[in-house]
PDB file of C-alpha atoms and ligand atoms in Angstrom:
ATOM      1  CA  UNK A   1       0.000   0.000   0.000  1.00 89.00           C
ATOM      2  CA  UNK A   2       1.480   3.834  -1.220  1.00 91.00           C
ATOM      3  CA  UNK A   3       1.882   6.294   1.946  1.00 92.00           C
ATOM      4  CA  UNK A   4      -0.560   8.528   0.196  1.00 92.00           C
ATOM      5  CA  UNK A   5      -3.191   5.486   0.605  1.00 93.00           C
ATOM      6  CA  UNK A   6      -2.165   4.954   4.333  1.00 94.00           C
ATOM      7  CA  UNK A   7      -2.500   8.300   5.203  1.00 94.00           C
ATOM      8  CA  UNK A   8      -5.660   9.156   3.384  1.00 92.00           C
ATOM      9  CA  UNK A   9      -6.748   6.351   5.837  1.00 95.00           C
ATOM     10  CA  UNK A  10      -5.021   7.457   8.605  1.00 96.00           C
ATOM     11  CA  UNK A  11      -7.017  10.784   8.383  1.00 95.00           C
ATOM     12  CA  UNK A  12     -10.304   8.849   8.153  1.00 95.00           C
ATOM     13  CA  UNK A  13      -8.998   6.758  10.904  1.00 97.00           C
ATOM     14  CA  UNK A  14      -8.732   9.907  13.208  1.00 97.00           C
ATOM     15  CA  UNK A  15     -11.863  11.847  11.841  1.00 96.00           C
ATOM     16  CA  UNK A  16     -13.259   8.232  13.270  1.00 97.00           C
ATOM     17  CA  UNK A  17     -11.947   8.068  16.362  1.00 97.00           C
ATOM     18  CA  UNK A  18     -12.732  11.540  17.147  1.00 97.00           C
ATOM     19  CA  UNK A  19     -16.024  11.134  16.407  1.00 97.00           C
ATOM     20  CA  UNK A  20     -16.018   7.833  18.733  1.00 97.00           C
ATOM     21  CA  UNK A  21     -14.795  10.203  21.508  1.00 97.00           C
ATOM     22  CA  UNK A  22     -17.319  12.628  21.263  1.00 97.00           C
ATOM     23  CA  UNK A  23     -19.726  10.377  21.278  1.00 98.00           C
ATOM     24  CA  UNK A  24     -18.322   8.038  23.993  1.00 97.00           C
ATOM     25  CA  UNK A  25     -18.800  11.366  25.939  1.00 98.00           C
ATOM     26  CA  UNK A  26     -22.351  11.808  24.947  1.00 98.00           C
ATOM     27  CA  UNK A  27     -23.227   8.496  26.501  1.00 98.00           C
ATOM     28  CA  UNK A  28     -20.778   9.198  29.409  1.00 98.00           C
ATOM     29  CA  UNK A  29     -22.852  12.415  30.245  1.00 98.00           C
ATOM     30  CA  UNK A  30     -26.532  11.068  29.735  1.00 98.00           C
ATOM     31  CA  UNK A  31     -26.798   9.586  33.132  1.00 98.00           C
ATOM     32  CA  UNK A  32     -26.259  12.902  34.762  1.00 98.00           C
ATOM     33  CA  UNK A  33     -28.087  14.714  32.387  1.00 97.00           C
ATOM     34  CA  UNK A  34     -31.152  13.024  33.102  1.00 97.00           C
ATOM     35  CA  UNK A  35     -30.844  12.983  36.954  1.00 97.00           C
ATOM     36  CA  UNK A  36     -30.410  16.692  36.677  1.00 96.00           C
ATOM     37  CA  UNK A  37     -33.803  16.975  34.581  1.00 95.00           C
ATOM     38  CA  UNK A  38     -35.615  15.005  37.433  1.00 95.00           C
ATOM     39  CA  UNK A  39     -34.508  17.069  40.010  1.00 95.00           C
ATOM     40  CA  UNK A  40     -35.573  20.351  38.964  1.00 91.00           C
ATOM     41  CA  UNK A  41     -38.571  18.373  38.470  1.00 93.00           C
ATOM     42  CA  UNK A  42     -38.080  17.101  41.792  1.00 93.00           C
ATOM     43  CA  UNK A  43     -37.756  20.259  42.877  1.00 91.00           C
ATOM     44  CA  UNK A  44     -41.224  22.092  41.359  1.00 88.00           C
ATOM     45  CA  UNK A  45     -43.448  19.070  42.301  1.00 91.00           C
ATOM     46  CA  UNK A  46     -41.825  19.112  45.471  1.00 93.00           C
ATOM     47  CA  UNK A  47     -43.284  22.866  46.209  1.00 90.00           C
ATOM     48  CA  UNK A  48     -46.749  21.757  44.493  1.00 91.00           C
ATOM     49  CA  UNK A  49     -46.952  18.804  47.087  1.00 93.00           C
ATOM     50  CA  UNK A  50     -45.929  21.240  49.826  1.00 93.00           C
ATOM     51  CA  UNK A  51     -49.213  23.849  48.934  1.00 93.00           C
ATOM     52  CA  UNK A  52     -51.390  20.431  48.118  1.00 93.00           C
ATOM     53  CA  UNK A  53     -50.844  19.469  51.487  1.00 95.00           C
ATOM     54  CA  UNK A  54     -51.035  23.005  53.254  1.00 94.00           C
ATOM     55  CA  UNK A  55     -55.064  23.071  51.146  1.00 95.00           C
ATOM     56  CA  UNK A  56     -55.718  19.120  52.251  1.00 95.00           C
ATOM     57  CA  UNK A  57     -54.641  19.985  55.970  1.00 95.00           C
ATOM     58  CA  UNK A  58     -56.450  23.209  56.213  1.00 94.00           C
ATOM     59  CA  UNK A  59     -59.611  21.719  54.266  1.00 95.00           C
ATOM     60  CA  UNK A  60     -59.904  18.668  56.750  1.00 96.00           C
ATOM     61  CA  UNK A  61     -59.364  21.174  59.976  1.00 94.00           C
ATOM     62  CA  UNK A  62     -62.478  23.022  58.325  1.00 95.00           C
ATOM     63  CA  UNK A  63     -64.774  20.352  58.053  1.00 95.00           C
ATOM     64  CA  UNK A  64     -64.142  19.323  61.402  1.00 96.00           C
ATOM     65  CA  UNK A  65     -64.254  23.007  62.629  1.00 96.00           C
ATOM     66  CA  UNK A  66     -67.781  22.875  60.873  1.00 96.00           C
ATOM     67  CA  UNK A  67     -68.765  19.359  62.329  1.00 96.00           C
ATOM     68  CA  UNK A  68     -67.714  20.962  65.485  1.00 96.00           C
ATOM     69  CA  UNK A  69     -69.916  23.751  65.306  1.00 96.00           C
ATOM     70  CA  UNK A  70     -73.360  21.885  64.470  1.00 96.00           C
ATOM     71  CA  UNK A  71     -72.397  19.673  67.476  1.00 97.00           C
ATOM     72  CA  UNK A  72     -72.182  22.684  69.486  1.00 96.00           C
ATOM     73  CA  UNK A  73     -75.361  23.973  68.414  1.00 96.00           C
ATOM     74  CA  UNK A  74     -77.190  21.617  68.701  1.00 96.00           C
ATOM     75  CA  UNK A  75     -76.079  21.731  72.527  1.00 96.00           C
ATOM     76  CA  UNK A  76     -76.921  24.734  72.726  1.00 96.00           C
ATOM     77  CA  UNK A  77     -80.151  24.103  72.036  1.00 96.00           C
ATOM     78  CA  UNK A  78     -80.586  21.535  74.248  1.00 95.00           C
ATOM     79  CA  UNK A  79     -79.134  23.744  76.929  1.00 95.00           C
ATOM     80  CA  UNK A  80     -81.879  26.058  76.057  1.00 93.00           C
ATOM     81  CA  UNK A  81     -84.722  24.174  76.237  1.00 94.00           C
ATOM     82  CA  UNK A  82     -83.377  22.676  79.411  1.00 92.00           C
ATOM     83  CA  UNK A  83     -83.393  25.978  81.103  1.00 89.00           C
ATOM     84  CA  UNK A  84     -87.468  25.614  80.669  1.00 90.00           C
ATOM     85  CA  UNK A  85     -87.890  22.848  83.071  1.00 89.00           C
ATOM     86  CA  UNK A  86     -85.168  24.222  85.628  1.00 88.00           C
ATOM     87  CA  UNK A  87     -86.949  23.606  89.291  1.00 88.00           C
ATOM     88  CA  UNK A  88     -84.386  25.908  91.238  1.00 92.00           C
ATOM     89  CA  UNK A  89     -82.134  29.026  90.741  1.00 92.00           C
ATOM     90  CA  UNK A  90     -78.630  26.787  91.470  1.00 92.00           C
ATOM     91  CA  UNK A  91     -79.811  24.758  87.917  1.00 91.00           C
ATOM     92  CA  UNK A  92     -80.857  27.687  85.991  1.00 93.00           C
ATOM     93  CA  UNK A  93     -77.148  29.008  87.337  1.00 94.00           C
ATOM     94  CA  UNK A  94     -75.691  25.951  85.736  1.00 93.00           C
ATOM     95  CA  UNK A  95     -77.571  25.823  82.251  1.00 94.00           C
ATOM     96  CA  UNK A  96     -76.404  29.396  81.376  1.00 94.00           C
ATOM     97  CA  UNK A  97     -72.984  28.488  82.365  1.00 95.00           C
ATOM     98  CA  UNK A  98     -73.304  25.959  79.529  1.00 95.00           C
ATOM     99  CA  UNK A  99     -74.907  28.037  77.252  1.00 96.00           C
ATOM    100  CA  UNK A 100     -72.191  30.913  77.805  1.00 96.00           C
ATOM    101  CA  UNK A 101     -69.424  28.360  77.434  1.00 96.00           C
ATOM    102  CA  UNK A 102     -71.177  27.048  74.315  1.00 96.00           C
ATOM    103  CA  UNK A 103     -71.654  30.680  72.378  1.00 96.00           C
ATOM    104  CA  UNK A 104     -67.911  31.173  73.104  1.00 97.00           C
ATOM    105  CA  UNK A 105     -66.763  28.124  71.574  1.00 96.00           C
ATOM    106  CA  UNK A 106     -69.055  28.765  68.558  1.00 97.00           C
ATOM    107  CA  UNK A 107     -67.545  32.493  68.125  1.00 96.00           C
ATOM    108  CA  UNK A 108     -64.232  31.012  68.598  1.00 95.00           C
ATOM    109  CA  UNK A 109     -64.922  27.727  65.834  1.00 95.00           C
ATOM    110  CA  UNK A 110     -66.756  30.409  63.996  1.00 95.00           C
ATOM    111  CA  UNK A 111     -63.698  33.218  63.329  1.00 95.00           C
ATOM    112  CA  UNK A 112     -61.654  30.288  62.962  1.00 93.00           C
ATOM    113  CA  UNK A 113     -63.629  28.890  59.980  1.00 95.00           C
ATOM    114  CA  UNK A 114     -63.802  32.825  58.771  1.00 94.00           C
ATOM    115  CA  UNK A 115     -60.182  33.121  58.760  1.00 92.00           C
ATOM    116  CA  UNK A 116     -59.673  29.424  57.219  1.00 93.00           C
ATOM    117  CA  UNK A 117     -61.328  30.676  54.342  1.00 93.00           C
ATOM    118  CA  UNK A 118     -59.382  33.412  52.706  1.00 91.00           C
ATOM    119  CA  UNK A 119     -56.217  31.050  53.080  1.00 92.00           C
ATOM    120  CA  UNK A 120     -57.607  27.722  51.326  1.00 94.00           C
ATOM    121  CA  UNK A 121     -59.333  30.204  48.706  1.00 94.00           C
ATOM    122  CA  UNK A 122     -55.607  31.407  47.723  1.00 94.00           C
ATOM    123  CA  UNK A 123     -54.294  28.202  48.072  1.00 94.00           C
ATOM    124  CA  UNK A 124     -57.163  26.672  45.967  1.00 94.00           C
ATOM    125  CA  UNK A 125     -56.120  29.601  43.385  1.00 94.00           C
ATOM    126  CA  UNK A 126     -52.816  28.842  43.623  1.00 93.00           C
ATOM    127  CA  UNK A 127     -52.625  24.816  43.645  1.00 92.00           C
ATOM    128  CA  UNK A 128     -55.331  24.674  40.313  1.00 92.00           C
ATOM    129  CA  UNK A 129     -52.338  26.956  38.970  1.00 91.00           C
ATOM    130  CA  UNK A 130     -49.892  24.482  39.985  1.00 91.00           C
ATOM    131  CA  UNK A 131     -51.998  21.683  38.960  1.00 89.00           C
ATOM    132  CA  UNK A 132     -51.396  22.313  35.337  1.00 89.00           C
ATOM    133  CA  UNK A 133     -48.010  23.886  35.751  1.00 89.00           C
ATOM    134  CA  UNK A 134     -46.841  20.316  36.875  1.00 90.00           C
ATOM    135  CA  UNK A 135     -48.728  18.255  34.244  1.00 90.00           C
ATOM    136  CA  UNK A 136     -46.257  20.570  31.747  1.00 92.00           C
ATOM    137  CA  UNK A 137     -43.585  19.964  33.611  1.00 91.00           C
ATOM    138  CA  UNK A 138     -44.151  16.265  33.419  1.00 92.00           C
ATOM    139  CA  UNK A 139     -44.267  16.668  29.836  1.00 94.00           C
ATOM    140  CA  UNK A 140     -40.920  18.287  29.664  1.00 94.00           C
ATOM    141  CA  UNK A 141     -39.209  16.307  31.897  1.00 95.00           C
ATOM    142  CA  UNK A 142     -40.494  13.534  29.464  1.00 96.00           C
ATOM    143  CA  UNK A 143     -39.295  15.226  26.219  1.00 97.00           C
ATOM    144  CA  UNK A 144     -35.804  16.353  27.753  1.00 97.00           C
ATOM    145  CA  UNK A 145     -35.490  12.763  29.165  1.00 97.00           C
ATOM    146  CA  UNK A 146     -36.314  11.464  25.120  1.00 98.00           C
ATOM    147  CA  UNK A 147     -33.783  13.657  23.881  1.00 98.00           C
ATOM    148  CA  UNK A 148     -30.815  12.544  25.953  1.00 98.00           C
ATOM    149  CA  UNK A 149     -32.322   8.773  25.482  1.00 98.00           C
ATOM    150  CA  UNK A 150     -32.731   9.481  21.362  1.00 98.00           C
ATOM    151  CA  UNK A 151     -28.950  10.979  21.342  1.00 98.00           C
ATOM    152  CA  UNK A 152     -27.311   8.309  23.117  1.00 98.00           C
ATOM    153  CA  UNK A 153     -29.096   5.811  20.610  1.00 98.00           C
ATOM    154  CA  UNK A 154     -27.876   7.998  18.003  1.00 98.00           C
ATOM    155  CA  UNK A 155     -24.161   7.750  19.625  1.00 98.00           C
ATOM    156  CA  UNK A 156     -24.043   4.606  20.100  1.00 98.00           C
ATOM    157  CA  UNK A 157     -25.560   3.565  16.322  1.00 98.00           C
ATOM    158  CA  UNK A 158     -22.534   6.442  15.423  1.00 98.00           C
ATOM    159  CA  UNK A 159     -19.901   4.244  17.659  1.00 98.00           C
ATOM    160  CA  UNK A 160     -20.446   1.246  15.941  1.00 98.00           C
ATOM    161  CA  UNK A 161     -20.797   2.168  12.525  1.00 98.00           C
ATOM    162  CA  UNK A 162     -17.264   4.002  13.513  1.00 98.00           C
ATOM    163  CA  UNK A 163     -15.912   0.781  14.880  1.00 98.00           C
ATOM    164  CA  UNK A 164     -17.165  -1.345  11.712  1.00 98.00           C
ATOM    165  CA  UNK A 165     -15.574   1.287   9.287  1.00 97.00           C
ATOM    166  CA  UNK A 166     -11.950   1.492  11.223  1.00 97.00           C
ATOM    167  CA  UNK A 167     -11.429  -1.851  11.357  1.00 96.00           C
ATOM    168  CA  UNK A 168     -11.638  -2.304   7.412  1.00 96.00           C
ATOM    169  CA  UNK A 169      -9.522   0.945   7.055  1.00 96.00           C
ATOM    170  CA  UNK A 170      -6.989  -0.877   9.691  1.00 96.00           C
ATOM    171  CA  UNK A 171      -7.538  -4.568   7.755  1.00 94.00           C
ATOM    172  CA  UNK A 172      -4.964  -4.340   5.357  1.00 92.00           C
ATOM    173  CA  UNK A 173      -3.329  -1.642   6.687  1.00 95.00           C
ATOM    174  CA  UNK A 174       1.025  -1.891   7.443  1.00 95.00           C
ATOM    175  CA  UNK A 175       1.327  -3.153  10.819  1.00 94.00           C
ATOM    176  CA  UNK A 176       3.962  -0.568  10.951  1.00 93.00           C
ATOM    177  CA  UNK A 177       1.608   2.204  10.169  1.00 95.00           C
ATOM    178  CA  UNK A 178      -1.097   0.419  12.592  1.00 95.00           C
ATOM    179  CA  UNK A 179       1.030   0.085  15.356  1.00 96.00           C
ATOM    180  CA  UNK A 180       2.293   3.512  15.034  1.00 96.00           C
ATOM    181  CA  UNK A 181      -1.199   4.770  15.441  1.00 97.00           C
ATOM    182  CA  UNK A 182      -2.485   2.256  18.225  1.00 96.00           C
ATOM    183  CA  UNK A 183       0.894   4.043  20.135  1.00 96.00           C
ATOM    184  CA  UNK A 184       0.519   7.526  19.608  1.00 96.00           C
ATOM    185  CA  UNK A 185      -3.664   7.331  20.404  1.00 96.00           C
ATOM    186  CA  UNK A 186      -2.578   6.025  23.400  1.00 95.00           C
ATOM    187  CA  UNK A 187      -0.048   8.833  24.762  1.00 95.00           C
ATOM    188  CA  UNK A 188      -1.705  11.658  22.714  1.00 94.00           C
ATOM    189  CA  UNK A 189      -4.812  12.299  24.202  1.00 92.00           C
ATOM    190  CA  UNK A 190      -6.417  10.165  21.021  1.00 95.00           C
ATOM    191  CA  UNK A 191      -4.653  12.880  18.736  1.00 96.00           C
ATOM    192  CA  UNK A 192      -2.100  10.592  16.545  1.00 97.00           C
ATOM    193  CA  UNK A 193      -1.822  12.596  13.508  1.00 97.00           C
ATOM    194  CA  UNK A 194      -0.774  16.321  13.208  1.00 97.00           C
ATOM    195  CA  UNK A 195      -1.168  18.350   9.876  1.00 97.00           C
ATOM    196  CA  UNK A 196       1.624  20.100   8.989  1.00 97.00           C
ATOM    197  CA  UNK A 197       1.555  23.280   7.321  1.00 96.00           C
ATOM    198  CA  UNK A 198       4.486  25.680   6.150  1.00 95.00           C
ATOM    199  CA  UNK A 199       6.929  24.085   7.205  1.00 95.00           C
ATOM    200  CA  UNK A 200       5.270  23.055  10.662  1.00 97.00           C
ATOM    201  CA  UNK A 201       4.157  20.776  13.307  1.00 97.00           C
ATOM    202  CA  UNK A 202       0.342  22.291  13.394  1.00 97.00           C
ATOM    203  CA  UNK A 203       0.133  20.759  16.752  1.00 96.00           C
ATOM    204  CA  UNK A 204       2.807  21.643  18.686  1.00 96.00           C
ATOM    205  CA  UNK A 205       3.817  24.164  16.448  1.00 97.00           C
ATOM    206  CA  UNK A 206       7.469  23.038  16.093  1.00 97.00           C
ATOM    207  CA  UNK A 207       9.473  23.078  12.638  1.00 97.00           C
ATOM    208  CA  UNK A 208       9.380  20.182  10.431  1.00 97.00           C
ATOM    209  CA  UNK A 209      13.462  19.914   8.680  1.00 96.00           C
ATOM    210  CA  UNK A 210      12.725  20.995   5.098  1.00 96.00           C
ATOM    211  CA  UNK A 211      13.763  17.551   3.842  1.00 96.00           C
ATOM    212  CA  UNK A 212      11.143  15.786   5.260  1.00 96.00           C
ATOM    213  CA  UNK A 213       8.036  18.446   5.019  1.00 96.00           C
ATOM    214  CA  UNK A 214       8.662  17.969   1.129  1.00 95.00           C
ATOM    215  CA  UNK A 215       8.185  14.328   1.640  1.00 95.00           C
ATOM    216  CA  UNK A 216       5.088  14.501   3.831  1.00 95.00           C
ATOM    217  CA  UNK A 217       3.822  17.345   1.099  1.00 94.00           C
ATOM    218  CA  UNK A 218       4.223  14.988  -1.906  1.00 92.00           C
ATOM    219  CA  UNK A 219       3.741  11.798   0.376  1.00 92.00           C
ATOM    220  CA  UNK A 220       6.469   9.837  -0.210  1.00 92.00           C
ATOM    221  CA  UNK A 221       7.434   8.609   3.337  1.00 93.00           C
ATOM    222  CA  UNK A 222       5.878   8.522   6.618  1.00 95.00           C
ATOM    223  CA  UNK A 223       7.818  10.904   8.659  1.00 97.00           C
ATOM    224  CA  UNK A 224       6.992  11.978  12.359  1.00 97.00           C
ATOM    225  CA  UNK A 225       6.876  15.493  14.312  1.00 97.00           C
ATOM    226  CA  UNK A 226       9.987  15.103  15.946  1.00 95.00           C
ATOM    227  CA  UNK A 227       8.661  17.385  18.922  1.00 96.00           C
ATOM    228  CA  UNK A 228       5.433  15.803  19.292  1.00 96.00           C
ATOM    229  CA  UNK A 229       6.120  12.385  17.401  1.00 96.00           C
ATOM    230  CA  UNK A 230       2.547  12.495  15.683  1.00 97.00           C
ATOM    231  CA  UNK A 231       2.623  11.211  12.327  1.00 97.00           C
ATOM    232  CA  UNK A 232       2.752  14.281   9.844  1.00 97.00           C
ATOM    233  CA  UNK A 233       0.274  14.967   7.080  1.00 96.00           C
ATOM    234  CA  UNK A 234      -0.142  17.487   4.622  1.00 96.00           C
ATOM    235  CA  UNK A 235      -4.036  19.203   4.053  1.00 92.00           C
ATOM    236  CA  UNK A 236      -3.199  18.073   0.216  1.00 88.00           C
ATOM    237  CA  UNK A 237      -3.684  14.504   1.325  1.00 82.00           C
ATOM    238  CA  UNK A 238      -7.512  15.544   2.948  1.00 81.00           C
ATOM    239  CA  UNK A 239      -8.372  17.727  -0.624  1.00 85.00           C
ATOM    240  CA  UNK A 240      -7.257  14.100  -2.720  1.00 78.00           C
ATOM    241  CA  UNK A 241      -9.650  12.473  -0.656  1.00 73.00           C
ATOM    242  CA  UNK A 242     -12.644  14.869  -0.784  1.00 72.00           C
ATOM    243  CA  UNK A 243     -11.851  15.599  -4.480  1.00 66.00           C
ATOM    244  CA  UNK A 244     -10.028  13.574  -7.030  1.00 52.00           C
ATOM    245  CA  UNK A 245      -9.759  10.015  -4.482  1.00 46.00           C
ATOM    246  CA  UNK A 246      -7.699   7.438  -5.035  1.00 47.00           C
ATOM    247  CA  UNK A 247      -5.169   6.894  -7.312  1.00 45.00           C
ATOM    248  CA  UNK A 248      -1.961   8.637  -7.749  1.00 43.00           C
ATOM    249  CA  UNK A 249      -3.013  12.385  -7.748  1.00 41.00           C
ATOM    250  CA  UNK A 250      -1.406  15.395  -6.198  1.00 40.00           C
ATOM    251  CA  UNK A 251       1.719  15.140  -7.360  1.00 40.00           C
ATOM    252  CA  UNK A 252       4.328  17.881  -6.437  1.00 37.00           C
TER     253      UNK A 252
HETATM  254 ZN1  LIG B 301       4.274  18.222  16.569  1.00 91.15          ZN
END
């Protein structure tokens, strides 16, 4: 195989594995993506439970408050009717001692129930607000949760495709050339290959000797940043791929 055909694939290779990393990271980050969309939703239903259970608390007290109240009056009544058959001041004494204590505990129940009211009428306001606020929110947190779901699907369908593709690049590829690349992946951050333009290293920025930019320009030999040892390529290798392909093109 020419050097111009193992470094066209070379470039493809890394385009590839790029690709795989960004994706790799995609999948990486979807875990924590999605536990941060269910807390904030965590977070809103958590203040919609709090006001649904301020109304439900408040509503039973009233209904007992009201209970209460026809209880009471209905004593009162009693109380009343009692005082008709009273046979001696000391009784009568102690049936409007009853009745008193009875009016007082209606006036109390009675404000009570008054003030009761303004509060679950807000709060009634406010949680039928709420109520379809949250089903929204559900919806949201449903869509957002698709989305990461749908893109690590997409990632992974990406990764393996990748995978698939490299491996036929890598098939028939010089084990020299192979190796070389399995290497530098490894130490370099995933970065093996480094273009080299005018004369230099675009990676680390560091001269290429004359001698052997020329022969990474017309691809003739494999040569290797001597400051960052990535294998050297020139952009005329990525235009021979996108353009005129194979074949023995871009001569000098
Ligand atoms: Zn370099």
């Amino acid at each position: 195989m020419d050097i111009q055909e193992q470094l066209h694939r070379a470039v493809r290779i890394q385009e590839l594995a790029l690709q795989t990393a960004a994706d790799r990271k995609i999948i990486e980050e979807a875990p924590g993506r999605i536990e941060e969309i269910e807390a904030r939703f965590r977070e809103r239903n958590a203040e919609y439970v709090a006001v649904k259970e301020r109304f439900e608390e408040l509503d039973s007290d009233q209904k007992s408050r009201n209970n209460t109240l026809a209880e009471l009056e209905e004593a009162k009544k009693k109380y009343q009717s009692d005082l008709m058959q009273v046979q001696n001041q000391r009784e009568y004494a102690a049936i409007l001692k009853e009745i008193d204590e009875c009016k007082a505990r209606i006036s109390e129940n009675e404000e009570a129930v008054l003030r009761a009211m303004d509060e679950l009428e807000s709060l009634k306001g406010d949680l039928d607000n709420r109520n379809e606020h949250i089903q929204q929110e559900r919806d949201q947190v449903e869509s957002e949760r698709n989305t990461v779901e749908g893109e690590v699907k997409d990632a992974k369908a990406r990764m393996s495709d990748a995978a698939e593709e490299r491996s036929g690049l890598e098939d028939d590829l010089p084990s020299l050339m192979k190796a070389a690349i399995a290497k530098l992946e490894q130490s370099r951050q995933g970065i093996f290959l480094a273009k080299a333009e005018d004369g230099t290293c675009q990676v680390c920025y560091v001269r290429v000797r004359p001698q052997a930019y020329q022969e990474v320009k017309l691809a003739q030999s494999i040569h290797y940043c001597g400051s960052c040892k990535r294998i050297l390529y020139h952009q005329r290798i990525v235009d021979d791929m996108a353009g005129v392909g194979h074949g023995k093109g871009g001569t000098a």
